[in-house]
Coordinates of C-alpha atoms and ligand atoms in Angstrom, one line a residue:
X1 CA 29.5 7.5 18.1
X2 CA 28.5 10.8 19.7
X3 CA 25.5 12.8 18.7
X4 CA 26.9 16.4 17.9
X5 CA 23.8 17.9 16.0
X6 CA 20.1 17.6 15.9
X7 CA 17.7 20.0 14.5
X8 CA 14.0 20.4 13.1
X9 CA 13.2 20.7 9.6
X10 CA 9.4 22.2 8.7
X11 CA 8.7 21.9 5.2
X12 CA 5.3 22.3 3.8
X13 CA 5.3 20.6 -0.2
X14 CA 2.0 20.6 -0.6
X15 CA 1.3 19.6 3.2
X16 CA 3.2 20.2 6.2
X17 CA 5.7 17.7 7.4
X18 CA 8.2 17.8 10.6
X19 CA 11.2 16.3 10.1
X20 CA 14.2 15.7 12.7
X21 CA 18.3 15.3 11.5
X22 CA 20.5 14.1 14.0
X23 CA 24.4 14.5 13.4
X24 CA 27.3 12.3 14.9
X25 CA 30.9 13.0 15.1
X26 CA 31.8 10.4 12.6
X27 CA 30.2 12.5 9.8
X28 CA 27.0 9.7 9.3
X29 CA 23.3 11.3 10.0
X30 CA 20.1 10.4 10.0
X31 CA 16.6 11.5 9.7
X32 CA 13.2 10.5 11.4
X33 CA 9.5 12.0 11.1
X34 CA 7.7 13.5 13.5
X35 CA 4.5 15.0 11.7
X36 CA 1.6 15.6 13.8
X37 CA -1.3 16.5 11.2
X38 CA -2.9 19.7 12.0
X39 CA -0.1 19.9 15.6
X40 CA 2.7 20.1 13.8
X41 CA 4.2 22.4 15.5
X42 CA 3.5 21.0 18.8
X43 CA 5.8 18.1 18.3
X44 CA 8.6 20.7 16.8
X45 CA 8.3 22.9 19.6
X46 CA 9.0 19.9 22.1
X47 CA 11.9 18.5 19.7
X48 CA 13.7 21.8 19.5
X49 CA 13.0 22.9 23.0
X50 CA 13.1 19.7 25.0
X51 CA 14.4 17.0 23.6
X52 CA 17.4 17.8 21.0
X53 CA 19.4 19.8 23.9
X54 CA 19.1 16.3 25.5
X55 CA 20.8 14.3 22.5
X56 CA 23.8 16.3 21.9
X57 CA 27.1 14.4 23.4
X58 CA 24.8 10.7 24.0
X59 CA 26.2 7.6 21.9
X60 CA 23.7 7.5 18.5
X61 CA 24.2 3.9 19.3
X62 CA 21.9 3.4 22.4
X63 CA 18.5 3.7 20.5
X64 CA 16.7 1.6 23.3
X65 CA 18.4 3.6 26.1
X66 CA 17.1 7.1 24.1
X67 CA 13.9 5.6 24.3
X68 CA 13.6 4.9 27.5
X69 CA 15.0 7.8 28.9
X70 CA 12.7 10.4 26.4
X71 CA 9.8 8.2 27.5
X72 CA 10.0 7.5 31.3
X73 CA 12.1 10.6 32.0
X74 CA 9.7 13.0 31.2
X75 CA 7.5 11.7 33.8
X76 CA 4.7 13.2 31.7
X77 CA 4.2 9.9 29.1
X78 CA 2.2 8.6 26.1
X79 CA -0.4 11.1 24.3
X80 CA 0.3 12.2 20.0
X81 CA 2.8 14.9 20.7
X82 CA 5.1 13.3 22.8
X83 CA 4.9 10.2 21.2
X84 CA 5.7 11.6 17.8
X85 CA 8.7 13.5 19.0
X86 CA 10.2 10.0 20.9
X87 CA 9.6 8.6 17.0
X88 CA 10.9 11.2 15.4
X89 CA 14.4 10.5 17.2
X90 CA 13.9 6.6 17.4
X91 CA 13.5 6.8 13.9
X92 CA 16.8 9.4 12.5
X93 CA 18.6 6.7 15.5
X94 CA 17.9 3.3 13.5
X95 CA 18.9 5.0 9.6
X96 CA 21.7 6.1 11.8
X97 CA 22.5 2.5 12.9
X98 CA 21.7 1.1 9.4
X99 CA 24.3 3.6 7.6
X100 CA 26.5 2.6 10.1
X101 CA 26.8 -1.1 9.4
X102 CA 26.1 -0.7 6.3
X103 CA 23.1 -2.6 6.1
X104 CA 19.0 -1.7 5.5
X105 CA 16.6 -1.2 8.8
X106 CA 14.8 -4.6 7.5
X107 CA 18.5 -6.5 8.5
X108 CA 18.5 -4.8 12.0
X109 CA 14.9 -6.2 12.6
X110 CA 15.5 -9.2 12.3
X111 CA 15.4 -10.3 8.5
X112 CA 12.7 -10.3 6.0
X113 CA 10.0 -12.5 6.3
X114 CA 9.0 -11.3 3.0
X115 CA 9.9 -9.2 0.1
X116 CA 7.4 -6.7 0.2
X117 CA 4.6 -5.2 2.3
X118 CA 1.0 -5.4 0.4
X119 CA -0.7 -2.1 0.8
X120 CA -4.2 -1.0 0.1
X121 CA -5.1 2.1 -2.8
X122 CA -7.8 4.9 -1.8
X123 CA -10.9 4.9 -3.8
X124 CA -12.4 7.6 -2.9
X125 CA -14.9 10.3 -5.2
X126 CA -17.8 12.2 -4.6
X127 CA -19.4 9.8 -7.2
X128 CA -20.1 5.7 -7.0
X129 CA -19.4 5.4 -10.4
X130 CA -16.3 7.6 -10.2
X131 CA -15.1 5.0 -6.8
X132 CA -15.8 1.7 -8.8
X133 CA -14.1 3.3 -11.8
X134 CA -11.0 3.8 -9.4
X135 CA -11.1 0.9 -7.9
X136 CA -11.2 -1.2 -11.2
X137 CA -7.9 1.0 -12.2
X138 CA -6.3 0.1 -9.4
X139 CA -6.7 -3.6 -9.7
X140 CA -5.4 -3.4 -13.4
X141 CA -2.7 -1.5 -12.2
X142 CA -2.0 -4.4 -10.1
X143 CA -2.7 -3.8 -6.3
X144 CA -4.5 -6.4 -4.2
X145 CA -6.5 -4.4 -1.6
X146 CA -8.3 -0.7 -2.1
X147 CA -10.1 1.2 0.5
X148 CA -13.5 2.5 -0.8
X149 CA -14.8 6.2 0.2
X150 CA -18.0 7.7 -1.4
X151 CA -19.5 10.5 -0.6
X152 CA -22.7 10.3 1.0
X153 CA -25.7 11.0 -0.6
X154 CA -27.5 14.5 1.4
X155 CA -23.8 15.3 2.8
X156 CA -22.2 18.4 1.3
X157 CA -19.0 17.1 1.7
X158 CA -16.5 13.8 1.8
X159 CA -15.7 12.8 5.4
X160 CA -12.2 11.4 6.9
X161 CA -10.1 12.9 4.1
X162 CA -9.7 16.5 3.7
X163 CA -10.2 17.8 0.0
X164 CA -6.9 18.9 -1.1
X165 CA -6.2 22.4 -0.3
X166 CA -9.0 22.1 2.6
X167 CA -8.5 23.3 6.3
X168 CA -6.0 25.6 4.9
X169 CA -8.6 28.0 4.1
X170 CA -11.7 28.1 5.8
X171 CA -14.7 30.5 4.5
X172 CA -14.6 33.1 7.7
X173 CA -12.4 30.7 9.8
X174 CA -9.3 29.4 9.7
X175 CA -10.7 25.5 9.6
X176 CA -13.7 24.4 7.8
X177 CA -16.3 22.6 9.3
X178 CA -18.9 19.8 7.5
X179 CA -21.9 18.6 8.2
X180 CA -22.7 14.9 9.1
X181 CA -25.4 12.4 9.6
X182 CA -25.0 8.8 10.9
X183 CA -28.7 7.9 10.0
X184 CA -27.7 9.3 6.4
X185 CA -24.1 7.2 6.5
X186 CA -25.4 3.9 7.7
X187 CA -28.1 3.7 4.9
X188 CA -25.9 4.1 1.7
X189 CA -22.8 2.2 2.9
X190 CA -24.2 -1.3 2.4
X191 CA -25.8 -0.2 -0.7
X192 CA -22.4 1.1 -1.8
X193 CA -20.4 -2.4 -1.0
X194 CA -23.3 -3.8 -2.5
X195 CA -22.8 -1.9 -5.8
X196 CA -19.0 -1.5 -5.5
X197 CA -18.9 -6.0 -4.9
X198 CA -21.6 -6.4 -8.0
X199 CA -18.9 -4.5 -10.6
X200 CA -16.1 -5.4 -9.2
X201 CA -16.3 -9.0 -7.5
X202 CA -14.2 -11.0 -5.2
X203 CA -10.8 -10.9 -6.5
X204 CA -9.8 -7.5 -4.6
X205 CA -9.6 -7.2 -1.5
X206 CA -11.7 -4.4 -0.3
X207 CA -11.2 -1.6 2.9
X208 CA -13.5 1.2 4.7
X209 CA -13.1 3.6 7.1
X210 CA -16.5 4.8 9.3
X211 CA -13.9 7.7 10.9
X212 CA -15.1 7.0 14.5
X213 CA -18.3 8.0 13.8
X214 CA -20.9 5.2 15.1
X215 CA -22.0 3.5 18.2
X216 CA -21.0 0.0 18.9
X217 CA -24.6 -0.9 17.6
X218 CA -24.7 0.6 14.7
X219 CA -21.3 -0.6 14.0
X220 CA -22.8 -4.1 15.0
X221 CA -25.6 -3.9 12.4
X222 CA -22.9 -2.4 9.7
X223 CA -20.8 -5.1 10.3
X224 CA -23.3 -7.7 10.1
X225 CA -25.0 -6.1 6.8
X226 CA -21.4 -6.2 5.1
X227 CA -20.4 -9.6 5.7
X228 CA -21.3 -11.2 2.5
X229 CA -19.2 -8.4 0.9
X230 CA -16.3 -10.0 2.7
X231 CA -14.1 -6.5 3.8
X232 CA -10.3 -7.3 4.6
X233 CA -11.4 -4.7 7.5
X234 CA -13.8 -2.4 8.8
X235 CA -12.0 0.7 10.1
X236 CA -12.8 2.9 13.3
X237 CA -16.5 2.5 13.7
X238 CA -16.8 4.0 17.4
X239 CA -14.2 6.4 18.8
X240 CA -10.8 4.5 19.7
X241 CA -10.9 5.4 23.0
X242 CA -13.5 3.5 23.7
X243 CA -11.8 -0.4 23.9
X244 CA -14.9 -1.8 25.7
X245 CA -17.2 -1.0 22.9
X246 CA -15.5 -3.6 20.5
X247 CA -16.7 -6.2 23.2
X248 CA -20.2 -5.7 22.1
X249 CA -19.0 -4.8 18.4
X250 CA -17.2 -8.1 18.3
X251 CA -20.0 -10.3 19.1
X252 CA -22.6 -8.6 16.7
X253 CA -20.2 -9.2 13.4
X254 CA -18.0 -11.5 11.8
X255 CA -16.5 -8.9 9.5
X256 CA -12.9 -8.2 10.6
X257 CA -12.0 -5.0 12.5
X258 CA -9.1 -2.4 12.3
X259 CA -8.8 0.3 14.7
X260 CA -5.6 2.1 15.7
X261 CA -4.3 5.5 13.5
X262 CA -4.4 7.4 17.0
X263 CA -3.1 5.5 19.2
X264 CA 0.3 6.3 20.5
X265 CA 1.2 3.2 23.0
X266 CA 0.4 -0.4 23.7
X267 CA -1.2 0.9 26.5
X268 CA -4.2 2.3 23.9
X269 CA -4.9 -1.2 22.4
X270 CA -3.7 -3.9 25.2
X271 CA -7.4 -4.9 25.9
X272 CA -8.1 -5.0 22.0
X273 CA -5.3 -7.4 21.7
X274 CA -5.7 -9.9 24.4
X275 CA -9.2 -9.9 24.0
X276 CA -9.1 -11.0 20.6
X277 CA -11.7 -7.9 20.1
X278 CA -10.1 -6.7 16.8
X279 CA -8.2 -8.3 13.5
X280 CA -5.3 -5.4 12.8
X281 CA -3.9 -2.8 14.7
X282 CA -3.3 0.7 12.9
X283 CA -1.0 2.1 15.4
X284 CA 2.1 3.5 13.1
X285 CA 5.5 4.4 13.3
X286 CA 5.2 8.0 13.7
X287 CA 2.2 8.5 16.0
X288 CA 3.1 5.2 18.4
X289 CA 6.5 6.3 19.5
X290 CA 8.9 5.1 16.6
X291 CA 10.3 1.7 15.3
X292 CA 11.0 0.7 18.7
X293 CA 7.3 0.7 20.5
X294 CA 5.5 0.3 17.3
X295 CA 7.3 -3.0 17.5
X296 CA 7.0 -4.1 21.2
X297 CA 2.9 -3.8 20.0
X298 CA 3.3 -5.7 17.1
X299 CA 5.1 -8.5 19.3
X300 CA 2.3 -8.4 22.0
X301 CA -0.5 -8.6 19.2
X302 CA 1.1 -11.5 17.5
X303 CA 0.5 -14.7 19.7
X304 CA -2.8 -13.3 19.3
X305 CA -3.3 -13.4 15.8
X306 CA -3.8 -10.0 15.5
X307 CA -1.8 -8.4 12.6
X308 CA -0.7 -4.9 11.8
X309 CA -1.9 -2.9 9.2
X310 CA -0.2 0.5 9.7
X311 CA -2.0 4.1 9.4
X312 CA 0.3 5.5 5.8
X313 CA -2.3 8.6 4.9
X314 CA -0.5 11.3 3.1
X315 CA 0.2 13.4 6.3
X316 CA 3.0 10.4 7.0
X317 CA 5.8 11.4 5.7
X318 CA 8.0 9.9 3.2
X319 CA 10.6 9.2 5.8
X320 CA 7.8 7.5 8.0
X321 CA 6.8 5.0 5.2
X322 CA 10.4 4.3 4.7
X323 CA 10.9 3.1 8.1
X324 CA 7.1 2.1 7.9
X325 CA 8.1 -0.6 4.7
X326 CA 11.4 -1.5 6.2
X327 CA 8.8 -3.0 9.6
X328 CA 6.4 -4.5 7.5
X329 CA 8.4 -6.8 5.3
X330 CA 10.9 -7.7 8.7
X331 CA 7.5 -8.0 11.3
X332 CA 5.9 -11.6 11.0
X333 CA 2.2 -10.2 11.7
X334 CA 2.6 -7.4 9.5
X335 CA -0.1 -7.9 7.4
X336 CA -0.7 -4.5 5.3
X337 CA 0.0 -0.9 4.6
X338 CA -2.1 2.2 3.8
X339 CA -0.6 3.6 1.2
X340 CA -1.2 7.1 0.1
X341 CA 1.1 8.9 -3.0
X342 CA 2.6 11.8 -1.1
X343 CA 1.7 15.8 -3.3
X344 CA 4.0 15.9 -6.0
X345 CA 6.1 18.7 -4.4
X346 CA 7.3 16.3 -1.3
X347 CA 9.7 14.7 -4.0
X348 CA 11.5 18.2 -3.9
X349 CA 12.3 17.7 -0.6
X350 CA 12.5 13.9 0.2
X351 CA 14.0 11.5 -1.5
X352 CA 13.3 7.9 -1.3
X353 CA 14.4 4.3 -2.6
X354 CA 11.7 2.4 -1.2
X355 CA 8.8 1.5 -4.5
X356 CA 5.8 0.1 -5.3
X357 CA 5.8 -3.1 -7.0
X358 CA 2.5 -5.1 -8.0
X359 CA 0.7 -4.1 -5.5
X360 CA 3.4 -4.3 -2.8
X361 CA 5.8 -1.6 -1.0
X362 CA 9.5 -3.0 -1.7
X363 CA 12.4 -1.7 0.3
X364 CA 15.2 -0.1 -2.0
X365 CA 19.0 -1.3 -0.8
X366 CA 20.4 1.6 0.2
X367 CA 21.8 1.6 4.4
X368 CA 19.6 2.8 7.1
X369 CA 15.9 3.3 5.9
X370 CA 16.5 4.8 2.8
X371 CA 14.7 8.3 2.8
X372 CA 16.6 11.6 2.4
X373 CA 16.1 15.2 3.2
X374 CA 17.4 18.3 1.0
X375 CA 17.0 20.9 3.7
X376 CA 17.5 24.0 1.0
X377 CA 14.6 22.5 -1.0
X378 CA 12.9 21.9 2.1
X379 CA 13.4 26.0 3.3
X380 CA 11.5 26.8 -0.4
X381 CA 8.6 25.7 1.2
X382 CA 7.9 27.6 4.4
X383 CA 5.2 26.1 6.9
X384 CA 1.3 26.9 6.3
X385 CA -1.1 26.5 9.3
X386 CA -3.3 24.2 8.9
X387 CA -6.1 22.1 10.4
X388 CA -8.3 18.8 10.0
X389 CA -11.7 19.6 9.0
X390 CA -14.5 20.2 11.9
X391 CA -17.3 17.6 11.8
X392 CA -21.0 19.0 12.6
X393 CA -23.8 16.7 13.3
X394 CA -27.4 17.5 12.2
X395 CA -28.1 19.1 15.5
X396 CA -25.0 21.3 15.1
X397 CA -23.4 19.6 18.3
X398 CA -19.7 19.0 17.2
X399 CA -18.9 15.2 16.0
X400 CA -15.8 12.8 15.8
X401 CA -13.3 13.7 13.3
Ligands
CS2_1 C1 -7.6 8.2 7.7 C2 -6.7 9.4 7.6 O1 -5.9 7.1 6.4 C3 -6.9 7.0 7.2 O2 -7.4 5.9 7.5 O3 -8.3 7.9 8.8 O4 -7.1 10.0 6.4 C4 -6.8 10.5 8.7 O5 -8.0 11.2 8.6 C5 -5.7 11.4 8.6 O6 -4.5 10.7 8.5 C6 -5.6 12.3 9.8 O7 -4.4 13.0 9.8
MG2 MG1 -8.6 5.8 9.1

């Protein structure tokens, strides 16, 4: 089965998304994601120019020997862009496969070893009230696990998710920046689990993300101040680079730790792992070099009883929680996935079968991962720059995003 075609879609439905179609000469394609939020046309740029004059004429069949060859032929490995681009063909390579035996990604992996993937809800409001409000919805609605945002009291603005709309229009620049204080952070989070726990109670499971903003003690002391709130995980306290710091993080709290939505190999998280030093690894499908790697980490991390709990904010794709749900009801240490509803306008463009069901992401049956692309709805929505917003500490030094 020979590659004939591949090209890049950029589609912007409320939020930019890169998406790559490969064509074979027995009339089946397939599609893979290779969004890059704020970079996206970084990773289109080395698709079109680098890597799609490479597929034409190569048997779709050989997914592995793609990888390698996108990965240790370049010379120049790993980092977001390059990683995103490998997925983005990995991924279009494995619906290719599945439409070609007829038969969904999940099969291909290996079989289910469950129905369907639990996934975790955003709460998220400038207002506490507003957050417990949400997060009480979501429970009735019926999902098991919600993440809880607030913003925080003497901050102008939210902090890890963009307001919709945001860093496409600065006021005088082209991003926007916000303000940020640790001291400020660390002193209403506990109260907020505190108040969040007291309305809600036990029954959900409960998430939070500190954005890479904290040393490893202060994430220590945050850890240790939230354990009676029990946390399925505390997400990204210090910057992910920094694998040594969880060493100190680690023996400060009992509260379990997630870290991961920016890393691109195994390479990025091998200490975490074998140490033991976190609970889940967020490394996803898109960012960590496709289907392929994302599993080689999950494999690693599972004699070590660390699980995955895969990076799904809205800026991955439709196609990338397709392939994302497919992995986490096939992977035996999948244990959850960030689930975000995609801008209305993205179901113009993509077109999925995989649901939401009690609380859980279900596959739908259709071959290969089950997402679709109209490319002329897609060209109705032309590409917008866009960037993450800038964080500014007190001292107006830059901060981590
Ligand atoms: C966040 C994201 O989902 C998460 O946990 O950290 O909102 C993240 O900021 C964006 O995906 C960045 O593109
Ligand atoms: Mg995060």
């Amino acid at each position: 089965m020979k590659i004939t075609g591949a090209r890049v879609i950029v589609t912007s439905p409320g939020r930019n998304y890169v998406t790559l179609k490969i064509e074979t000469d027995e009339g089946i394609y397939g599609i893979g994601d290779g969004t890059l939020n704020g970079r996206e046309l970084a990773v289109a740029s080395y698709l079109q120019d680098h890597l799609c004059p490479m597929l034409i004429g190569r048997d779709a069949r050989d997914i592995e020997d793609t990888w390698q060859l996108f990965y240790r032929g370049a010379y120049w490995r790993r980092g977001p862009v390059t990683m995103a681009a490998i997925a983005a063909v990995d991924v279009a390579l494995w619906d290719i496969k599945g439409k070609a035996l007829d038969t969904p990604v999940w099969n291909l992996l290996g079989g289910r070893s469950r129905d369907g993937i639990m996934c975790y809800a955003h709460a998220s409001s400038r207002s506490l009230e507003d957050v417990i409000e949400q997060v009480q919805r979501y429970t009735a609605e019926g999902y098991k696990a919600v993440r809880v945002q607030c913003l925080v009291p003497g901050l102008e603005e939210m902090y890890g998710i963009p307001r919709a709309g945001a860093g496409r229009t600065g006021i005088g620049l082209p991003y926007v920046e916000q303000g940020w204080s640790t001291e400020k952070y660390l002193r209403f989070a506990p109260k907020m689990f505190d108040r969040v726990r007291a309305a809600v109670g036990f029954d959900v499971a409960l998430l939070h993300d500190a954005h890479h903003r904290l040393t490893p003690s202060q994430a220590g002391w945050l850890g240790k101040r939230l354990e009676d709130h029990q946390l399925l995980w505390l997400e990204d306290t210090v910057p992910a680079e920094l694998q040594a710091s969880y060493r100190v993080i680690r023996q400060h709290t009992t509260t379990p730790l997630a870290v991961g939505e920016v890393f691109n190999t195994l390479f990025d998280c091998e200490q975490l792992i074998r140490e033991q030093l976190i609970d889940y690894i967020r490394a996803s499908i898109v960012h960590a070099g496709g289907i392929s790697h994302l599993r080689k980490i999950a494999a690693f991390a599972e004699p070590y009883g660390v699980r995955t709990g895969c990076h799904g904010a809205a800026d991955l794709s439709p196609v990338t929680m397709g392939a994302a749900v497919h992995f986490g009801v096939a992977t035996y240490n999948a244990a959850v996935q960030e689930y975000n509803v995609h801008p209305e306008e993205a179901s113009d463009v993509f077109d999925w079968d995989w649901g939401l069901k009690d609380g859980f992401l279900v596959p739908g049956d259709r071959p290969g991962i089950g997402v679709d692309i109209d490319e002329k709805a897609a060209a109705r929505f032309e590409y917008e720059r866009a960037y993450l917003p800038i964080s500014r500490r007190e001292d107006g030094s830059v901060g981590n995003y």
